[in-house]
Short mmCIF file of C-alpha atoms and ligand atoms in Angstrom, two decimals:
data_model
loop_
_atom_site.label_atom_id
_atom_site.label_comp_id
_atom_site.label_asym_id
_atom_site.label_seq_id
_atom_site.Cartn_x
_atom_site.Cartn_y
_atom_site.Cartn_z
CA MET X 35 0.00 0.00 0.00
CA ASP X 36 1.23 3.47 -0.86
CA LEU X 37 0.94 5.27 2.50
CA LYS X 38 1.41 8.87 1.35
CA SER X 39 1.47 11.21 -1.63
CA ASN X 40 4.91 12.05 -2.97
CA GLU X 41 5.55 15.40 -1.28
CA PRO X 42 5.30 15.15 2.51
CA PHE X 43 7.00 18.18 4.01
CA TRP X 44 9.37 16.33 6.37
CA LEU X 45 10.78 14.17 3.63
CA LEU X 46 11.61 17.24 1.54
CA LYS X 47 12.85 19.27 4.50
CA ASN X 48 15.20 16.57 5.79
CA GLY X 49 16.07 14.76 2.57
CA LEU X 50 17.53 11.28 2.72
CA VAL X 51 18.95 11.38 6.26
CA THR X 52 20.62 7.96 6.39
CA SER X 53 20.49 4.98 4.07
CA TYR X 54 20.98 1.53 5.54
CA PRO X 55 21.98 -1.65 3.71
CA SER X 56 19.53 -4.36 2.75
CA LEU X 57 19.88 -7.80 4.34
CA LYS X 58 22.42 -9.93 2.50
CA SER X 59 22.97 -12.90 4.84
CA ASP X 60 21.08 -15.01 7.36
CA GLU X 61 20.85 -13.49 10.83
CA GLU X 62 19.88 -14.50 14.35
CA CYS X 63 18.61 -12.27 17.19
CA ASP X 64 16.51 -12.07 20.33
CA VAL X 65 14.08 -9.53 18.86
CA LEU X 66 13.23 -8.83 15.24
CA ILE X 67 11.34 -5.58 14.73
CA ILE X 68 9.44 -5.39 11.45
CA GLY X 69 8.85 -1.77 10.43
CA GLY X 70 11.32 1.12 10.71
CA GLY X 71 9.02 4.09 11.27
CA ILE X 72 8.69 6.08 14.50
CA THR X 73 7.09 3.09 16.26
CA GLY X 74 9.80 0.59 15.30
CA SER X 75 12.52 3.12 16.18
CA LEU X 76 11.06 3.74 19.64
CA VAL X 77 10.57 0.03 20.33
CA ALA X 78 14.11 -0.71 19.07
CA HIS X 79 15.45 1.89 21.51
CA GLN X 80 13.68 0.10 24.36
CA MET X 81 14.84 -3.35 23.30
CA ILE X 82 18.48 -2.23 23.09
CA LYS X 83 18.13 -0.56 26.49
CA ASP X 84 16.73 -3.81 27.90
CA GLY X 85 19.77 -5.69 26.58
CA TYR X 86 18.28 -7.71 23.71
CA LYS X 87 20.16 -8.50 20.52
CA THR X 88 17.86 -6.61 18.15
CA ILE X 89 17.39 -6.33 14.38
CA ILE X 90 15.03 -3.89 12.66
CA ILE X 91 13.99 -4.24 9.01
CA ASP X 92 11.88 -2.11 6.68
CA LYS X 93 10.71 -2.86 3.16
CA ARG X 94 11.07 0.82 2.17
CA GLU X 95 13.82 3.30 2.97
CA ILE X 96 13.73 3.83 6.75
CA CYS X 97 10.89 6.14 7.92
CA ASN X 98 9.29 6.38 4.48
CA GLY X 99 5.91 5.13 5.60
CA SER X 100 3.39 7.23 7.55
CA THR X 101 6.22 8.65 9.65
CA SER X 102 7.27 10.87 6.75
CA ALA X 103 3.73 12.26 6.38
CA THR X 104 2.79 12.82 10.02
CA THR X 105 2.09 16.28 11.41
CA SER X 106 3.54 15.19 14.77
CA MET X 107 1.32 16.92 17.28
CA LEU X 108 1.92 15.20 20.61
CA GLN X 109 -1.31 15.28 22.54
CA TYR X 110 -2.64 13.64 25.69
CA GLU X 111 -6.09 14.15 24.16
CA ILE X 112 -7.37 11.12 22.29
CA ASP X 113 -9.66 11.44 19.23
CA VAL X 114 -12.50 10.06 21.36
CA PRO X 115 -13.38 12.56 24.14
CA LEU X 116 -12.70 11.34 27.68
CA TYR X 117 -16.37 11.36 28.72
CA GLU X 118 -17.25 9.23 25.66
CA LEU X 119 -14.35 6.86 26.26
CA ILE X 120 -15.58 6.39 29.85
CA GLU X 121 -18.98 5.37 28.44
CA LEU X 122 -17.26 2.95 26.04
CA ILE X 123 -14.65 1.25 28.25
CA GLY X 124 -15.23 2.48 31.82
CA GLU X 125 -13.60 5.14 33.96
CA LYS X 126 -10.37 3.31 34.80
CA GLY X 127 -9.42 2.34 31.24
CA ALA X 128 -10.36 5.74 29.83
CA ALA X 129 -8.48 7.77 32.44
CA GLU X 130 -5.42 5.49 32.25
CA SER X 131 -5.36 5.78 28.43
CA TYR X 132 -5.42 9.58 28.63
CA LYS X 133 -2.78 9.54 31.38
CA ALA X 134 -0.58 7.22 29.31
CA CYS X 135 -0.63 9.71 26.42
CA SER X 136 0.23 12.51 28.81
CA LYS X 137 3.13 10.51 30.27
CA SER X 138 4.33 9.72 26.72
CA ILE X 139 4.91 13.42 26.09
CA ASP X 140 7.11 13.65 29.20
CA ASP X 141 8.89 10.41 28.23
CA LEU X 142 9.50 11.71 24.71
CA GLU X 143 11.03 14.87 26.07
CA LYS X 144 13.45 12.76 28.16
CA LEU X 145 14.25 10.65 25.11
CA THR X 146 15.04 13.70 22.99
CA LYS X 147 17.52 14.78 25.69
CA GLU X 148 19.02 11.28 25.92
CA VAL X 149 19.80 11.12 22.18
CA LYS X 150 20.71 14.83 21.99
CA SER X 151 17.95 15.32 19.45
CA ARG X 152 17.74 18.25 17.05
CA ALA X 153 14.26 17.27 15.87
CA GLY X 154 12.61 20.37 17.33
CA PHE X 155 10.74 18.89 20.30
CA LYS X 156 8.81 21.81 21.72
CA ARG X 157 6.35 21.90 24.61
CA LYS X 158 3.04 23.45 23.60
CA GLN X 159 -0.34 23.94 25.17
CA SER X 160 -3.39 22.74 23.30
CA LEU X 161 -6.62 24.56 22.46
CA TYR X 162 -9.66 22.43 21.57
CA PHE X 163 -12.38 24.83 20.45
CA ALA X 164 -16.07 24.48 19.59
CA SER X 165 -16.61 25.34 15.94
CA LYS X 166 -20.41 25.22 16.29
CA LYS X 167 -22.76 26.45 18.97
CA LYS X 168 -24.28 23.00 19.35
CA ASP X 169 -20.88 21.57 20.35
CA VAL X 170 -20.53 23.81 23.40
CA SER X 171 -22.56 21.68 25.81
CA TRP X 172 -20.61 18.46 25.20
CA LEU X 173 -17.30 20.32 25.14
CA ILE X 174 -18.06 21.80 28.58
CA LYS X 175 -18.93 18.28 29.77
CA GLU X 176 -15.57 17.13 28.38
CA TYR X 177 -13.80 19.99 30.17
CA GLU X 178 -15.39 19.03 33.49
CA THR X 179 -14.58 15.34 33.00
CA ARG X 180 -10.93 16.09 32.26
CA LYS X 181 -10.68 18.46 35.21
CA LYS X 182 -12.13 15.83 37.54
CA ALA X 183 -9.62 13.30 36.18
CA GLY X 184 -6.78 15.64 37.21
CA PHE X 185 -5.71 17.18 33.90
CA GLU X 186 -4.57 20.82 33.89
CA VAL X 187 -7.32 22.45 31.85
CA SER X 188 -9.15 25.75 31.76
CA TRP X 189 -12.26 26.87 29.90
CA LEU X 190 -11.91 29.86 27.58
CA GLU X 191 -14.86 31.93 26.41
CA PRO X 192 -14.91 33.04 22.72
CA LYS X 193 -13.74 36.53 23.67
CA GLU X 194 -10.73 35.16 25.55
CA ILE X 195 -9.83 32.97 22.56
CA GLU X 196 -10.02 36.03 20.34
CA GLU X 197 -7.83 38.09 22.68
CA LYS X 198 -5.21 35.44 23.36
CA PHE X 199 -4.97 33.79 19.93
CA THR X 200 -6.76 36.18 17.53
CA LEU X 201 -9.01 33.30 16.51
CA HIS X 202 -12.49 34.38 15.51
CA ASN X 203 -15.87 32.67 15.20
CA THR X 204 -15.25 30.09 17.91
CA TYR X 205 -17.76 29.21 20.64
CA GLY X 206 -15.30 28.66 23.48
CA GLY X 207 -12.84 25.88 24.14
CA ILE X 208 -10.63 23.83 26.44
CA LEU X 209 -7.08 25.03 26.96
CA SER X 210 -4.78 22.22 28.14
CA LYS X 211 -1.30 22.72 29.55
CA GLN X 212 0.10 19.39 28.36
CA GLY X 213 1.27 18.95 24.76
CA ALA X 214 4.25 19.20 22.42
CA SER X 215 5.31 18.89 18.81
CA ILE X 216 8.33 17.41 17.08
CA ASP X 217 9.66 16.39 13.66
CA ALA X 218 8.97 12.65 14.11
CA PHE X 219 10.72 11.72 10.85
CA LYS X 220 14.00 13.27 11.99
CA PHE X 221 13.62 11.98 15.53
CA ALA X 222 13.10 8.38 14.36
CA HIS X 223 16.30 8.66 12.32
CA GLU X 224 18.13 10.03 15.36
CA LEU X 225 16.91 7.16 17.53
CA LEU X 226 18.08 4.58 15.01
CA ARG X 227 21.52 6.12 14.62
CA PHE X 228 21.90 6.34 18.41
CA ASN X 229 21.04 2.67 18.82
CA GLU X 230 23.05 1.46 15.85
CA LYS X 231 26.10 2.53 17.87
CA LYS X 232 24.83 0.34 20.71
CA GLY X 233 24.48 -2.77 18.55
CA LEU X 234 21.12 -2.39 16.79
CA LYS X 235 21.27 -3.91 13.31
CA ILE X 236 19.25 -1.96 10.75
CA PHE X 237 18.31 -3.14 7.26
CA ASP X 238 16.10 -1.18 4.88
CA LYS X 239 14.69 -2.29 1.51
CA THR X 240 14.19 -5.66 3.23
CA GLU X 241 10.66 -6.95 3.17
CA MET X 242 9.44 -9.66 5.51
CA LYS X 243 7.70 -12.07 3.11
CA SER X 244 6.60 -14.85 5.45
CA VAL X 245 7.22 -16.21 8.94
CA LYS X 246 7.35 -19.75 10.28
CA TYR X 247 6.24 -19.73 13.88
CA LEU X 248 8.11 -22.57 15.54
CA LYS X 249 8.36 -23.64 19.19
CA GLY X 250 10.35 -20.98 21.05
CA TYR X 251 11.45 -18.99 18.02
CA ASN X 252 10.40 -17.65 14.60
CA PHE X 253 11.95 -17.90 11.20
CA ALA X 254 11.32 -14.78 9.09
CA LEU X 255 11.94 -15.11 5.36
CA THR X 256 12.91 -11.84 3.67
CA GLU X 257 12.49 -10.79 0.04
CA HIS X 258 16.01 -11.68 -1.12
CA GLY X 259 15.78 -15.18 0.31
CA PHE X 260 17.63 -14.62 3.60
CA ASN X 261 16.25 -15.78 6.96
CA ILE X 262 16.21 -14.11 10.33
CA LYS X 263 15.88 -16.45 13.29
CA ALA X 264 14.33 -14.50 16.17
CA LYS X 265 13.06 -15.48 19.62
CA LYS X 266 10.42 -12.76 19.37
CA ILE X 267 9.03 -10.63 16.57
CA ILE X 268 7.56 -7.20 17.24
CA TYR X 269 5.37 -5.99 14.38
CA CYS X 270 5.54 -2.18 14.02
CA VAL X 271 4.11 -2.21 10.51
CA GLY X 272 1.63 0.67 10.91
CA TYR X 273 -1.44 0.68 8.69
CA GLU X 274 -0.13 -2.13 6.51
CA SER X 275 -1.03 -4.43 9.42
CA THR X 276 -4.44 -4.55 7.70
CA SER X 277 -2.94 -6.84 5.06
CA LEU X 278 -1.44 -9.18 7.70
CA ILE X 279 -4.39 -9.49 10.06
CA LYS X 280 -7.56 -11.01 8.64
CA GLU X 281 -10.25 -9.55 10.90
CA HIS X 282 -11.44 -5.97 10.54
CA PHE X 283 -9.99 -3.92 13.41
CA VAL X 284 -9.33 -0.47 11.95
CA ASP X 285 -10.97 1.88 9.42
CA LEU X 286 -8.46 3.39 7.01
CA LYS X 287 -8.84 7.11 6.27
CA SER X 288 -7.23 9.51 3.83
CA THR X 289 -5.99 12.65 5.50
CA PHE X 290 -4.50 15.90 4.19
CA ALA X 291 -2.03 18.52 5.37
CA THR X 292 -0.54 21.76 4.12
CA VAL X 293 2.28 24.05 5.29
CA SER X 294 2.72 27.71 4.51
CA GLU X 295 5.83 29.44 3.29
CA ILE X 296 8.30 30.52 5.97
CA ASP X 297 7.01 33.66 7.66
CA VAL X 298 8.37 34.72 11.04
CA ASP X 299 5.21 36.59 11.90
CA ILE X 300 2.74 33.98 10.81
CA PHE X 301 0.39 33.26 13.61
CA LYS X 302 2.95 34.40 16.22
CA ASN X 303 0.36 34.08 18.95
CA ILE X 304 -0.15 30.35 18.45
CA GLU X 305 3.53 29.42 18.27
CA ASN X 306 3.25 27.84 21.73
CA THR X 307 -0.17 26.33 21.13
CA MET X 308 -1.62 23.48 19.07
CA VAL X 309 -5.15 24.21 17.91
CA TRP X 310 -7.91 21.80 16.88
CA ASN X 311 -11.66 22.02 16.62
CA THR X 312 -14.84 20.00 17.11
CA ASP X 313 -15.67 19.59 13.41
CA ASP X 314 -16.08 16.03 12.21
CA PRO X 315 -13.57 15.50 10.65
CA TYR X 316 -11.66 18.01 12.75
CA ILE X 317 -9.00 20.40 11.51
CA TYR X 318 -5.84 21.10 13.46
CA MET X 319 -2.92 23.48 13.19
CA ARG X 320 0.42 24.36 14.69
CA THR X 321 3.51 26.29 13.73
CA THR X 322 6.72 24.48 12.75
CA ASP X 323 10.16 25.16 14.18
CA ASP X 324 11.13 26.88 10.90
CA ASN X 325 8.24 29.37 11.21
CA ARG X 326 5.56 27.94 8.98
CA LEU X 327 1.93 27.30 9.73
CA LEU X 328 0.93 23.66 9.35
CA ILE X 329 -2.76 22.75 8.98
CA GLY X 330 -4.30 19.34 8.53
CA GLY X 331 -7.65 17.60 8.34
CA GLY X 332 -10.27 16.87 5.70
CA ASP X 333 -10.31 13.13 6.49
CA GLU X 334 -12.29 10.82 4.21
CA ASP X 335 -12.71 7.06 3.99
CA PHE X 336 -9.66 5.61 2.25
CA VAL X 337 -10.45 3.94 -1.08
CA ASN X 338 -7.05 3.72 -2.75
CA PRO X 339 -3.91 5.91 -2.99
CA GLU X 340 -4.86 7.34 -6.42
CA LYS X 341 -8.30 8.53 -5.26
CA ARG X 342 -6.69 9.95 -2.10
CA ASP X 343 -4.07 11.91 -4.03
CA ASP X 344 -6.65 13.16 -6.60
CA LEU X 345 -8.33 15.01 -3.72
CA LEU X 346 -5.25 17.08 -2.82
CA ASN X 347 -6.34 20.35 -4.48
CA LYS X 348 -9.92 20.13 -3.29
CA LYS X 349 -8.84 19.35 0.27
CA GLU X 350 -6.30 22.15 0.37
CA LYS X 351 -9.07 24.62 -0.55
CA GLU X 352 -11.41 23.10 2.03
CA ILE X 353 -8.81 23.34 4.82
CA LEU X 354 -7.92 26.93 3.91
CA ARG X 355 -11.61 27.92 3.87
CA THR X 356 -11.85 26.79 7.49
CA LEU X 357 -8.73 28.77 8.31
CA LYS X 358 -10.27 31.87 6.70
CA ARG X 359 -13.34 31.52 8.94
CA ILE X 360 -11.32 31.66 12.14
CA LYS X 361 -8.50 33.87 10.91
CA PRO X 362 -10.00 36.12 8.18
CA ASP X 363 -6.98 38.48 7.88
CA LEU X 364 -4.29 35.84 7.61
CA LYS X 365 -2.48 35.51 4.28
CA PHE X 366 -1.55 31.86 3.90
CA TYR X 367 0.85 31.11 1.04
CA THR X 368 0.98 27.36 0.50
CA ASP X 369 4.41 25.79 0.14
CA PHE X 370 3.54 22.07 0.36
CA VAL X 371 0.39 19.98 0.38
CA TRP X 372 0.37 16.26 0.95
CA ALA X 373 -1.89 13.34 1.72
CA GLY X 374 -1.44 10.34 3.94
CA THR X 375 -3.33 7.30 5.09
CA PHE X 376 -4.12 6.71 8.72
CA GLY X 377 -6.35 4.46 10.79
CA GLU X 378 -9.27 5.03 13.11
CA THR X 379 -10.31 2.45 15.69
CA LYS X 380 -13.74 2.09 17.28
CA ASP X 381 -12.54 3.59 20.59
CA GLY X 382 -9.63 5.77 19.41
CA LEU X 383 -7.20 3.37 21.12
CA PRO X 384 -4.26 1.49 19.61
CA TYR X 385 -3.68 -2.23 19.25
CA ILE X 386 -0.71 -3.28 21.35
CA GLY X 387 -0.21 -6.88 22.39
CA GLU X 388 -0.34 -10.45 21.17
CA HIS X 389 -2.45 -11.84 18.37
CA GLU X 390 -3.48 -15.49 18.55
CA LYS X 391 -2.41 -16.19 14.94
CA PHE X 392 1.14 -14.88 15.45
CA LYS X 393 3.10 -16.95 17.97
CA ASN X 394 6.13 -15.56 19.88
CA SER X 395 5.15 -12.11 18.60
CA TYR X 396 3.68 -8.77 19.64
CA PHE X 397 2.10 -5.93 17.71
CA VAL X 398 2.62 -2.23 18.45
CA LEU X 399 0.14 -0.34 16.27
CA GLY X 400 -0.44 3.25 17.34
CA PHE X 401 -3.53 4.43 15.48
CA GLY X 402 -5.45 7.71 15.22
CA GLY X 403 -4.41 11.26 16.00
CA ASN X 404 -2.31 9.98 18.91
CA GLY X 405 -0.39 7.42 16.89
CA ILE X 406 2.97 8.66 18.14
CA THR X 407 2.13 9.01 21.82
CA PHE X 408 0.60 5.53 21.73
CA SER X 409 3.83 4.20 20.20
CA VAL X 410 5.72 5.61 23.19
CA THR X 411 3.38 3.70 25.50
CA GLY X 412 4.08 0.72 23.22
CA MET X 413 7.78 0.83 24.25
CA GLU X 414 6.90 0.36 27.90
CA MET X 415 4.31 -2.31 27.09
CA ALA X 416 6.66 -4.28 24.81
CA SER X 417 9.31 -4.14 27.52
CA ALA X 418 6.84 -5.60 30.05
CA PHE X 419 5.64 -8.31 27.62
CA MET X 420 9.23 -9.40 26.95
CA LYS X 421 9.59 -10.02 30.70
CA ASN X 422 6.28 -11.93 30.77
CA LYS X 423 4.70 -9.15 32.77
CA LYS X 424 1.23 -7.72 32.29
CA HIS X 425 0.73 -4.04 31.62
CA LEU X 426 -2.11 -2.00 33.06
CA LEU X 427 -3.30 -1.09 29.55
CA SER X 428 -3.03 -4.57 27.96
CA GLU X 429 -6.71 -5.21 28.56
CA TYR X 430 -7.78 -1.99 26.82
CA PHE X 431 -5.39 -2.17 23.86
CA LYS X 432 -5.71 -5.89 23.05
CA PHE X 433 -6.98 -7.49 19.84
CA GLY X 434 -10.54 -8.79 20.03
CA ARG X 435 -11.57 -6.29 22.73
C1 LIG F 588 -1.08 13.30 7.58
C2 LIG F 588 -0.94 12.60 8.90
C3 LIG F 588 -0.97 13.34 10.06
C4 LIG F 588 -0.79 12.71 11.29
N1 LIG F 588 -0.74 13.48 12.42
C5 LIG F 588 -0.43 12.92 13.61
C6 LIG F 588 -0.21 13.74 14.73
O1 LIG F 588 -0.32 14.96 14.68
N2 LIG F 588 0.12 13.13 15.90
C7 LIG F 588 0.24 11.76 16.00
O2 LIG F 588 0.56 11.25 17.09
N3 LIG F 588 0.03 10.96 14.93
C8 LIG F 588 -0.29 11.51 13.75
N4 LIG F 588 -0.48 10.72 12.65
C9 LIG F 588 -0.33 9.28 12.81
C10 LIG F 588 1.15 8.92 12.89
O3 LIG F 588 1.82 9.51 11.80
C11 LIG F 588 1.33 7.42 12.83
O4 LIG F 588 0.71 6.86 13.97
C12 LIG F 588 2.78 7.03 12.84
O5 LIG F 588 3.52 7.68 11.84
C13 LIG F 588 2.86 5.54 12.60
O6 LIG F 588 4.20 5.20 12.66
P1 LIG F 588 4.59 3.69 12.42
O7 LIG F 588 6.04 3.60 12.61
O8 LIG F 588 3.71 2.84 13.26
O9 LIG F 588 4.15 3.44 10.91
P2 LIG F 588 5.00 3.73 9.57
O10 LIG F 588 5.74 5.00 9.64
O11 LIG F 588 4.08 3.54 8.43
O12 LIG F 588 6.07 2.58 9.62
C14 LIG F 588 5.72 1.23 9.38
C15 LIG F 588 6.80 0.66 8.51
O13 LIG F 588 6.59 -0.74 8.35
C16 LIG F 588 7.14 -1.09 7.12
N5 LIG F 588 6.60 -2.39 6.73
C17 LIG F 588 5.31 -2.75 6.55
N6 LIG F 588 5.21 -4.04 6.21
C18 LIG F 588 6.48 -4.53 6.16
C19 LIG F 588 7.04 -5.79 5.84
N7 LIG F 588 6.29 -6.84 5.49
N8 LIG F 588 8.40 -5.94 5.87
C20 LIG F 588 9.20 -4.90 6.21
N9 LIG F 588 8.72 -3.66 6.50
C21 LIG F 588 7.38 -3.48 6.49
C22 LIG F 588 6.71 0.04 6.20
O14 LIG F 588 7.53 0.16 5.07
C23 LIG F 588 6.81 1.25 7.11
O15 LIG F 588 7.98 2.03 6.92
C24 LIG F 588 -0.66 11.30 11.39
C25 LIG F 588 -0.66 10.54 10.22
C26 LIG F 588 -0.79 11.16 8.99
C27 LIG F 588 -0.74 10.34 7.74
#
């Protein structure tokens, strides 16, 4: 599956950061990670830290899947509001899922320091505003639920939003203290390079074709005919997991993003804030560390990559019309527009854990608008699984829930 159109901003901004060799001999390891995007890179970091002999492979160039298309907002807020998630899975699971995303942001900050990252991690607050009058009542309910659960939130009236952020035509919103943004493409590359020096073996342009699940270990056959014998496999294959796993567990969506030209004054008063709204599908925006405004949204059901990419012009106009409504005076000069595929689950939560059809293996699949923060939680969960320990969230993130 083609996961993105051909011009995601991060890929152009960073270029080809590092190229790794393809696999040219048989190998043996404790842990084989399939998928070298942000998820595989984070999980590889954890496995190396835990002392496992680890190999990571990717069928593309490293980080050329969804990780090159992501807009990398790091939010504790899940696509499904907390009060709705409580109705779906109960108070404990819902609050712990939100708290896990919040902790992931703190963990990511520590990680960026550990690897001396230059991927622009920046702490930001988050504004979730009502775009229609009818959304105000449930958004206030959401605000009260989050406050009760201990999150640092405040309610802003439309006038306050206008004064603080010069955003017009809103109906009030929740301002949250916790949040951040990063260049996930660059950061994944940094993580891999850091761990390569600690023994991680990295092979790109190496597709896993099939796996024999034997007693106590697996035998992965790669595209050029070489085998990797691994005690455990961790699948970090992103949305292409839909071609591995038979049952329906995620709805694929096409999503769109655009960044402006560099402009030091552009939206100065949201440079420390991520903004998203209650539209369905929602739009979201943030500034980048090179002074651009990045806006995304316009999600539609995914049909195929061609249909997705045909919508680029139409979606750009749609997104910019929404921007005009809230920011009528802003002159937005588009530099790049791109499309990507992402997945939505029934409860906004990821799938992290075992699957009965894949022995000696785990999946770490961070879906939805919190894909990256879920992948950070996936590091901690994979580490626990490897030690045969349960994780508090296993029950809520498991297949067949
Ligand atoms: C436009 C857009 C905006 C987004 N915005 C946000 C956001 O603001 N915040 C957020 O948290 N998330 C966001 N997401 C989601 C986030 O980008 C994803 O959750 C994340 O990139 C997934 O990373 P990954 O490593 O799991 O998947 P990928 O980056 O797709 O990596 C999976 C890798 O597996 C490899 N692979 C697959 N099958 C095989 C095989 N058989 N053999 C070898 N390799 C294989 C692929 O080549 C691929 O490189 C967004 C997504 C998109 C598209």
